[in-house]
Steps between C-alpha positions, in 0.01 A plus 500: 500500500795740444522621865503137618789420267691804635440392861613146422809629325582725796452214744727278293763771484491550878526126556799469269669797663448352845644169384798679348587696814410259784793310652453127511468355848728229632447153360360284779712204592345173391339315785569138577337252268212316665592148594280256309288281717638147518308238309276289722673181608355154446307357793636174651241222503435137584393247237164485675453865394506411129143485364442153357836353605344190658311422176805533273623209286831494685635197313435667164651824626811312617552334161469834319738663748757221470495527120554878494685599819841491332447845347527675839831681555460550875735270695240400758247424227765292326555292813126434536484406131774242552304354790189477284682330216655245734153380599275254326152619402320580823148426613280801585583492872876479441489772234313737731754433775786571257373849424416579862841377622703690241311827450320767696230715336481878498216715365600765248335837575194610307275347237555462129361322197523138391465428130584188301661404172538192285675364192250540215462281194393675182463422133750650258574509129821517301343754259267791579134515409202713600463319834865426583637845429723579800872422464689341787819706490847396618723736695611777258868562432475862618357409841748509789366309801599539863361424844376169636377278221564769237190693602657844455583617152638782288533554127846536346483752218711501181745734676536257790313720747241344729146627545154378602371207298176564302168416663245238395325727250822588319613138490169359380464759225849422365559200269686216673855414394452138608198294603501188717129421450168667423226513764161653565570855631316461831670166571844644431414780742416244770812299421701817562323555832575142611859509372519156337286221364458239229367546148354222289484476121237330280740210433524427874842655556543660843757772571589675824493878476729639770563847639802672342474871588266796542508852363558627854169685526291480817222242489147645505202271551197547276230358729432823688490720187258254339281511810517880519397531134202272556640224280490247785297472820684590821478143632581336166850615409647148498762404248248296301253791487774732375623249240147442369431874464827549313418208269149633434640846417813390315647783297518870579283483815696218659835645391414830668433323830804272486725796421407659832770263628827641360702196608593258221657156539733332252545123488722212404390147416602146597366150435222400738653243735186467710667644811346786700616853416811635669477810720760770557671278759592264217301192604162355396206653684299261720128549442333680789824525700691781325446874511640794310610784729663842488875423481583827677312370807554125499771255397455184294440200723325684784217298650158651574160409634249694290153589627286619209139583587206720394504456121351781295435306177207269425567127505821516705595254772438667838849448644857415401693388807814298442877474528680647198853590389616817320622362166407768248463875447248705303486846347173580679602353836606792719513528878578284800152352544432406138507158337407335172419130548594254224205268430629276222456458126210509259145627473374376838787665685440816301131513590586473870792744485288765331264512799762539771507847652494455876600703803837363610688460826847348475679306773871440439658182635837590651765234573545406863869551581721462805555220749143502630356592162 
């Protein structure tokens, strides 16, 4: 091997010598940056183009719109809202005419995903035990929130410097400073996914548990990892199937799966007044008529016709076609054609919401403006 080492050493020496004596060539001038392709524009439509429009409950849609339209900041939307609120409840024919006279639909480009959420009701305890072992934590003093709805976060250290907030694993393996309630671990996990809900105590007391802040980490769903690991069947990754598996494997196995999602939600509490939960727009969410959207793509109060088809989960309704308003946001809701439909409160709503994963087309309703409108 000695001759080979000598040859390699000689080659290295020659290479280094060449590098030392060669004159560098001229630095090429940077070329022009490629112009990014413009995003596809929405496609103008007629109401007759909307799948299922003729079968819509237009009177119900009008009442939901009239109750929530005040959140829109667009001047034209504000004018239409005033018209709606000046009217008495309309019959189906009048309500349909109202929408068709005041809006024009446009199809957003591409397809996305429709999911659904709900306001859960869970049991809780004021003291921990073997079953109710997960603490509902309030927003910590060292958490600095920013962004819409406080969904971005940093940790303020003892020296005042800001850094990333710890992930779910670090938080859950640290003792809580304060506890609002004690819950079953898998139910607290689902409460964090939904963002708010109601807890009930053995004495009958009901308390609203409301979103306060997150640790700023990116949400990661656990359905696909559970499917990929063979823990759930490919067509049975509904919310109820996930919750049942976590309950059946409570402890280290379930904790390992739940901690695949680094995002952690902190809460505050309020007396249960019986009213629906409030979304990020600051008003109660109408069941079946509100969606959570990506706030970087859509504004609160925008009106959409959603066309959700081709469900992939067992037991799901085949279609979701209806008029909805953007009244909420969600950590997992990203992209222009992406919506999370609010389906109400309680166990029945939760069972339905857990099966919604449909291919989605979104049609935005744009105000008609100008003399001829």
